[in-house]
Coordinates of C-alpha atoms and ligand atoms in Angstrom, one line a residue:
X30 CA 4.1 21.3 0.9
X31 CA 4.6 25.0 1.5
X32 CA 4.9 27.1 4.6
X33 CA 1.4 28.3 5.1
X34 CA -0.2 26.7 8.3
X35 CA -3.5 25.0 7.5
X36 CA -4.2 23.3 10.8
X37 CA -2.9 24.0 14.2
X38 CA -3.6 21.9 17.2
X39 CA -2.8 24.0 20.3
X40 CA -2.4 22.3 23.7
X41 CA -5.1 19.8 22.9
X42 CA -6.2 17.5 25.7
X43 CA -8.7 14.6 25.4
X44 CA -10.0 12.5 28.3
X45 CA -12.3 9.6 28.1
X46 CA -13.9 9.2 31.5
X47 CA -10.8 9.7 33.7
X48 CA -8.3 8.4 31.2
X49 CA -6.2 11.1 29.7
X50 CA -5.7 9.9 26.1
X51 CA -4.3 13.0 24.4
X52 CA -2.0 15.0 26.4
X53 CA -1.3 18.7 25.7
X54 CA -0.8 18.0 22.0
X55 CA 0.5 20.9 19.8
X56 CA 1.1 20.5 16.2
X57 CA 1.1 22.6 13.0
X58 CA 0.1 21.1 9.7
X59 CA 1.1 22.8 6.4
X60 CA -0.8 23.2 3.2
X61 CA -0.3 20.4 0.6
X62 CA 1.5 18.4 3.3
X63 CA 1.3 14.6 3.6
X64 CA 1.6 14.2 7.3
X65 CA 1.4 10.7 9.2
X66 CA 0.4 10.1 12.7
X67 CA 2.5 6.9 13.6
X68 CA 2.4 4.9 16.8
X69 CA 1.3 1.6 18.2
X70 CA -2.3 0.7 18.7
X71 CA -4.0 2.7 21.6
X72 CA -1.6 5.6 21.5
X73 CA -4.4 8.1 20.5
X74 CA -4.0 8.5 16.7
X75 CA -7.7 7.9 15.9
X76 CA -8.8 10.1 18.7
X77 CA -6.5 13.0 17.5
X78 CA -7.9 12.5 13.9
X79 CA -11.4 12.5 15.1
X80 CA -10.9 15.9 16.9
X81 CA -9.5 17.3 13.7
X82 CA -12.5 15.9 11.8
X83 CA -15.0 17.2 14.3
X84 CA -16.3 13.7 15.5
X85 CA -14.8 14.4 19.0
X86 CA -14.4 17.6 21.1
X87 CA -11.2 18.4 22.9
X88 CA -11.5 18.9 26.6
X89 CA -9.2 21.7 26.4
X90 CA -7.0 23.3 23.8
X91 CA -7.9 24.6 20.4
X92 CA -8.2 23.2 16.9
X93 CA -7.5 26.0 14.4
X94 CA -8.2 25.6 10.7
X95 CA -7.3 28.3 8.2
X96 CA -6.8 30.6 11.2
X97 CA -10.2 30.1 12.8
X98 CA -11.1 28.2 15.9
X99 CA -13.0 25.1 14.8
X100 CA -13.6 23.3 18.3
X101 CA -17.4 23.7 18.3
X102 CA -18.0 23.2 14.5
X103 CA -19.6 19.9 13.3
X104 CA -17.9 17.7 10.7
X105 CA -19.9 18.9 7.8
X106 CA -18.9 22.5 8.4
X107 CA -15.2 21.7 8.2
X108 CA -13.3 21.7 4.9
X109 CA -12.5 18.1 5.7
X110 CA -13.4 14.7 4.6
X111 CA -12.5 11.4 6.3
X112 CA -11.8 8.0 5.0
X113 CA -12.3 5.7 7.9
X114 CA -10.7 2.5 8.9
X115 CA -13.8 0.6 8.2
X116 CA -15.1 2.0 4.9
X117 CA -18.6 2.4 6.1
X118 CA -20.1 2.2 2.7
X119 CA -23.7 1.6 2.1
X120 CA -23.9 -2.1 0.9
X121 CA -27.3 -1.9 -0.7
X122 CA -26.3 1.1 -2.9
X123 CA -24.3 1.1 -6.1
X124 CA -21.0 2.7 -6.6
X125 CA -22.5 5.9 -8.0
X126 CA -25.0 6.4 -5.2
X127 CA -22.4 5.7 -2.5
X128 CA -20.0 8.3 -4.0
X129 CA -22.9 10.8 -4.7
X130 CA -24.5 10.4 -1.3
X131 CA -22.8 13.3 0.4
X132 CA -23.4 15.8 -2.2
X133 CA -27.1 14.6 -2.7
X134 CA -27.6 15.4 1.1
X135 CA -26.3 18.8 1.0
X136 CA -29.0 21.6 0.7
X137 CA -29.5 23.4 -2.4
X138 CA -28.0 26.7 -1.4
X139 CA -24.7 24.8 -0.6
X140 CA -24.8 23.0 -3.9
X141 CA -25.5 26.1 -6.0
X142 CA -22.4 27.7 -4.5
X143 CA -20.3 24.4 -4.6
X144 CA -21.0 24.1 -8.4
X145 CA -21.1 27.7 -9.2
X146 CA -24.5 27.7 -10.5
X147 CA -26.4 30.9 -11.1
X148 CA -29.0 31.2 -8.2
X149 CA -31.3 33.5 -10.2
X150 CA -32.1 30.8 -12.7
X151 CA -35.6 29.1 -12.5
X152 CA -35.6 26.3 -9.8
X153 CA -36.3 23.6 -12.4
X154 CA -33.3 24.7 -14.5
X155 CA -31.1 24.9 -11.3
X156 CA -32.2 21.2 -10.3
X157 CA -31.2 19.9 -13.8
X158 CA -27.8 21.6 -13.6
X159 CA -27.1 20.3 -10.1
X160 CA -27.9 16.8 -11.2
X161 CA -25.6 17.0 -14.1
X162 CA -22.8 18.5 -11.9
X163 CA -23.2 15.8 -9.4
X164 CA -23.0 13.2 -12.2
X165 CA -19.9 14.9 -13.5
X166 CA -18.3 15.2 -10.2
X167 CA -18.9 11.5 -9.3
X168 CA -17.4 10.6 -12.6
X169 CA -14.3 12.6 -12.0
X170 CA -13.8 11.2 -8.5
X171 CA -14.2 7.7 -9.9
X172 CA -11.7 8.4 -12.6
X173 CA -9.2 9.6 -10.0
X174 CA -9.4 6.3 -8.1
X175 CA -9.5 4.2 -11.4
X176 CA -13.1 2.9 -11.1
X177 CA -14.5 4.5 -14.3
X178 CA -17.3 2.2 -15.6
X179 CA -18.2 0.8 -12.2
X180 CA -20.9 3.2 -11.5
X181 CA -23.8 0.6 -11.3
X182 CA -21.8 -2.1 -9.5
X183 CA -23.2 -2.9 -6.0
X184 CA -20.4 -2.4 -3.4
X185 CA -21.0 -5.6 -1.7
X186 CA -20.0 -7.4 -5.0
X187 CA -16.6 -5.7 -5.1
X188 CA -13.3 -6.7 -3.7
X189 CA -11.6 -5.1 -0.5
X190 CA -9.3 -3.0 -2.7
X191 CA -12.2 -1.8 -4.9
X192 CA -14.3 -0.9 -1.9
X193 CA -11.3 1.1 -0.6
X194 CA -11.3 3.0 -3.7
X195 CA -14.9 3.7 -3.6
X196 CA -14.5 5.2 0.0
X197 CA -11.7 7.3 -1.3
X198 CA -13.9 8.6 -4.3
X199 CA -16.7 9.3 -1.8
X200 CA -14.4 11.6 0.1
X201 CA -12.7 13.2 -2.9
X202 CA -16.0 14.2 -4.6
X203 CA -16.5 16.8 -1.9
X204 CA -13.2 18.5 -3.0
X205 CA -12.0 18.8 0.6
X206 CA -9.1 20.9 1.5
X207 CA -8.0 18.3 4.0
X208 CA -8.4 14.5 3.8
X209 CA -8.2 12.5 6.9
X210 CA -7.2 8.8 6.5
X211 CA -7.4 6.4 9.3
X212 CA -5.4 3.3 8.5
X213 CA -7.2 3.0 5.2
X214 CA -5.0 0.2 3.9
X215 CA -4.9 -2.0 6.9
X216 CA -7.3 -4.5 5.4
X217 CA -5.5 -4.9 2.1
X218 CA -3.0 -7.5 1.4
X219 CA 0.7 -6.5 1.1
X220 CA 0.9 -6.1 -2.7
X221 CA -2.4 -4.2 -3.0
X222 CA -1.3 -2.1 0.0
X223 CA 2.0 -1.1 -1.6
X224 CA 0.2 -0.2 -4.9
X225 CA -2.3 2.0 -3.0
X226 CA 0.4 3.6 -1.0
X227 CA 2.0 4.7 -4.3
X228 CA -1.3 5.8 -5.8
X229 CA -2.5 7.8 -2.7
X230 CA 0.9 9.7 -2.7
X231 CA 0.6 10.5 -6.4
X232 CA -3.1 11.6 -5.8
X233 CA -2.1 13.8 -2.9
X234 CA 0.7 15.5 -5.1
X235 CA -1.7 15.9 -8.1
X236 CA -4.6 17.4 -6.2
X237 CA -2.7 19.4 -3.8
X238 CA -4.9 18.3 -0.9
X239 CA -3.5 18.1 2.6
X240 CA -3.4 14.5 3.8
X241 CA -3.5 13.5 7.5
X242 CA -2.7 9.8 7.5
X243 CA -2.8 7.4 10.4
X244 CA -1.0 4.2 10.5
X245 CA 0.8 1.8 13.0
X246 CA 3.1 0.7 10.3
X247 CA 6.4 2.5 10.2
X248 CA 7.3 1.4 6.7
X249 CA 4.1 2.8 5.4
X250 CA 4.7 6.0 7.2
X251 CA 8.3 6.2 5.9
X252 CA 7.3 5.8 2.2
X253 CA 4.4 8.1 2.0
X254 CA 5.0 11.0 4.3
X255 CA 6.6 14.5 4.1
X256 CA 6.5 14.4 7.9
X257 CA 6.0 11.9 10.5
X258 CA 4.4 12.5 14.0
X259 CA 5.7 9.6 16.1
X260 CA 3.3 9.2 19.1
X261 CA 3.3 7.4 22.2
X262 CA 0.7 7.4 25.0
X263 CA -1.1 10.6 23.6
X264 CA 2.3 12.5 23.4
X265 CA 4.3 13.4 20.4
X266 CA 7.8 12.0 20.7
X267 CA 9.2 13.4 17.4
X268 CA 7.8 15.3 14.5
X269 CA 10.1 15.3 11.5
X270 CA 10.9 14.1 8.0
X271 CA 11.1 10.4 7.5
X272 CA 14.9 10.7 7.0
X273 CA 15.5 12.6 10.2
X274 CA 13.2 10.3 12.3
X275 CA 15.1 7.4 11.0
X276 CA 18.7 8.9 11.1
X277 CA 18.2 11.1 14.2
X278 CA 15.8 9.6 16.5
X279 CA 15.4 11.7 19.6
X280 CA 15.0 8.8 22.0
X281 CA 15.2 5.1 22.4
X282 CA 11.5 4.8 21.8
X283 CA 11.5 6.4 18.5
X284 CA 14.8 4.5 17.5
X285 CA 13.2 1.2 18.4
X286 CA 9.8 1.9 16.8
X287 CA 11.3 3.1 13.6
X288 CA 13.3 0.2 12.0
X289 CA 15.9 -1.9 13.6
X290 CA 18.7 -0.4 15.5
X291 CA 21.6 -1.1 18.0
X292 CA 21.3 1.1 21.1
X293 CA 24.3 0.9 23.1
X294 CA 25.3 2.7 26.3
X295 CA 28.2 5.1 25.9
X296 CA 30.1 8.1 27.3
X297 CA 30.5 11.3 25.4
X298 CA 33.7 13.3 25.5
X299 CA 33.9 17.0 24.6
X300 CA 36.8 16.4 22.3
X301 CA 34.0 14.9 20.0
X302 CA 34.4 11.3 20.8
X303 CA 32.3 8.7 22.3
X304 CA 33.3 5.5 24.1
X305 CA 31.2 2.3 23.7
X306 CA 31.9 -1.4 23.8
X307 CA 35.3 -0.4 25.4
X308 CA 36.4 1.5 22.3
X309 CA 36.9 5.2 21.6
X310 CA 35.2 6.5 18.3
X311 CA 35.2 9.9 16.7
X312 CA 31.8 11.4 16.4
X313 CA 30.4 14.9 15.7
X314 CA 29.7 17.6 18.1
X315 CA 26.8 17.1 20.3
X316 CA 25.2 19.2 23.1
X317 CA 26.2 16.9 25.9
X318 CA 28.7 17.8 28.8
X319 CA 31.9 16.0 29.1
X320 CA 31.7 12.4 30.1
X321 CA 27.9 12.4 29.9
X322 CA 26.3 9.0 29.6
X323 CA 24.5 8.6 26.3
X324 CA 22.6 6.1 24.2
X325 CA 24.4 5.5 20.9
X326 CA 22.3 4.4 17.9
X327 CA 23.8 2.5 15.0
X328 CA 21.6 1.1 12.3
X329 CA 22.5 -2.5 11.3
X330 CA 23.4 -1.3 7.7
X331 CA 25.6 1.3 8.9
X332 CA 28.5 -1.1 10.1
X333 CA 31.3 -1.7 7.5
X334 CA 32.7 -5.3 7.8
X335 CA 36.4 -4.9 7.3
X336 CA 39.6 -7.1 7.6
X337 CA 40.5 -7.7 11.3
X338 CA 43.6 -5.6 11.1
X339 CA 41.6 -2.5 10.1
X340 CA 38.7 -3.2 12.6
X341 CA 37.7 -1.0 15.5
X342 CA 35.6 -3.8 16.9
X343 CA 36.1 -7.5 16.5
X344 CA 33.2 -10.0 17.1
X345 CA 31.9 -13.5 16.5
X346 CA 29.1 -14.3 14.1
X347 CA 26.5 -16.1 16.2
X348 CA 23.7 -16.1 13.6
X349 CA 23.4 -15.3 9.9
X350 CA 20.2 -15.1 8.0
X351 CA 20.0 -14.5 4.2
X352 CA 17.4 -11.9 3.5
X353 CA 17.4 -11.9 -0.3
X354 CA 19.9 -9.0 -0.9
X355 CA 21.6 -8.8 2.3
X356 CA 22.6 -10.9 5.3
X357 CA 21.4 -10.2 8.7
X358 CA 24.1 -11.1 11.2
X359 CA 24.2 -11.2 15.0
X360 CA 27.7 -10.4 16.1
X361 CA 28.9 -11.0 19.6
X362 CA 31.3 -8.2 20.6
X363 CA 32.4 -8.9 24.3
X364 CA 29.0 -9.8 25.7
X365 CA 27.0 -7.4 23.6
X366 CA 25.1 -8.7 20.5
X367 CA 25.2 -6.3 17.6
X368 CA 22.8 -6.5 14.6
X369 CA 24.8 -6.1 11.4
X370 CA 23.7 -6.1 7.9
X371 CA 26.1 -6.9 5.0
X372 CA 26.0 -8.1 1.4
X373 CA 28.8 -10.6 2.1
X374 CA 28.4 -14.2 3.4
X375 CA 29.7 -15.2 6.8
X376 CA 29.3 -18.4 8.6
X377 CA 28.3 -18.8 12.2
X378 CA 31.6 -19.0 14.2
X379 CA 33.4 -16.6 11.9
X380 CA 35.5 -13.7 13.4
X381 CA 34.8 -10.5 11.7
X382 CA 36.0 -6.8 12.0
X383 CA 33.7 -3.9 12.1
X384 CA 34.1 -0.2 11.5
X385 CA 31.7 2.7 11.7
X386 CA 32.0 6.0 10.0
X387 CA 31.7 8.9 12.5
X388 CA 28.5 10.3 10.7
X389 CA 26.8 6.9 11.1
X390 CA 27.0 7.3 15.0
X391 CA 24.1 8.9 16.4
X392 CA 23.7 9.8 20.0
X393 CA 20.6 10.4 22.1
X394 CA 20.1 11.7 25.6
X395 CA 19.6 8.7 28.0
X396 CA 15.8 8.2 28.5
X397 CA 14.8 9.4 32.0
X398 CA 12.4 6.4 32.1
X399 CA 14.0 3.4 30.8
X400 CA 11.3 2.2 28.5
X401 CA 11.2 -0.2 25.6
X402 CA 8.4 -0.6 23.1
Ligands
ADP721 N1 -15.0 6.7 22.7 C1 -14.2 6.3 23.7 N2 -14.5 6.0 24.9 C2 -13.6 5.6 25.7 N3 -12.4 5.3 25.4 C3 -12.0 5.5 24.2 C4 -12.9 5.9 23.2 N4 -12.1 6.1 22.0 C5 -10.9 5.7 22.3 N5 -10.8 5.3 23.5 C6 -9.5 4.8 24.2 O1 -8.5 5.8 23.9 C7 -7.3 5.1 23.7 C8 -6.7 5.6 22.4 O2 -7.5 5.1 21.4 P1 -7.3 5.4 19.8 O3 -7.3 7.0 19.6 O4 -8.3 4.7 19.1 O5 -5.9 4.9 19.5 P2 -5.1 4.4 18.1 O6 -6.0 4.9 17.0 O7 -3.8 5.0 18.3 O8 -5.1 3.0 18.2 C9 -7.5 3.6 23.7 O9 -7.1 3.2 25.0 C10 -9.0 3.5 23.5 O10 -9.6 2.4 24.3
MG722 MG1 -6.9 3.8 15.5

């Protein structure tokens, strides 16, 4: 990832009939970036991606690629390829022909330039060179997705994971500057999905292509992305690195959508303290006024379980579930139930003490509209 803006969406609006689906969305995407649009089903991720790809036109706003406005240009005129949610392969064609399809349907002028072939050669000679170049390009693309040797296999005789790879090769063969991927792993089982996440990330790093990835799965977004665009109802809630989105969510929606968290009502004091659950805690400096009501976010793994005499909070374990490495506790403090993760074992009914380091306490402005996910 570098600092050159490759794509800019500027105040993009999209309506379907009277429904406002994408609302004044502005976003800059950098060269070589792996950026992910993340949000629940129906929040406008696919629609946004389709506008970038040229399959939908914005009602207003601009789609700028390499500094030029692309609103009116069709998909094939954009330096972009798309891997769709449904792979849309040709079931009756073999792997080679599926991957070669896009190139074979380009006109000759495009292909001569694409493969850097001398246009002054006799036509027959050109055709031969083009055929050979397509073959080589397809083989390279299949190599990238680890399907070398599968050229003559029919796609309907392949597994879901393999079909996924064919769809990817079909996009990569065009050497796009930008690859759009719309929930490409959704149909795969967990193990396969995790392998592909890793491979896609590696591929993106190696090829230096900008990936715009869409998913509703926050874990997938966290593992793969340089930056995450958290969306809700066609509006960007937060755009930041996975770490920041996780540690410093801007509002209750983001905090709840990205992993588990305790969100507790509190009061901020300008002496860099916050009161919640009836106790005063040290915290960092925040841009709140004295005695402002705030939402305090504490991730379950950020509590320290300590002896009662050292505790800031004391609670009673009301549920304990073993999760393989850690235990997930529900701890009742007063009448507030906290989620606490710990490596130690505690029984339901145990009294435990809790401490929180100041830097583990994150505060958000209280949402104007109290909404949950
Ligand atoms: N072609 C269309 N015509 C009418 N409504 C559409 C069309 N495409 C998407 N929508 C609506 O736009 C909203 C957002 O859809 P979409 O962008 O596919 O969301 P996501 O990919 O985040 O699940 C949904 O309510 C969907 O029904
Ligand atoms: Mg979608």
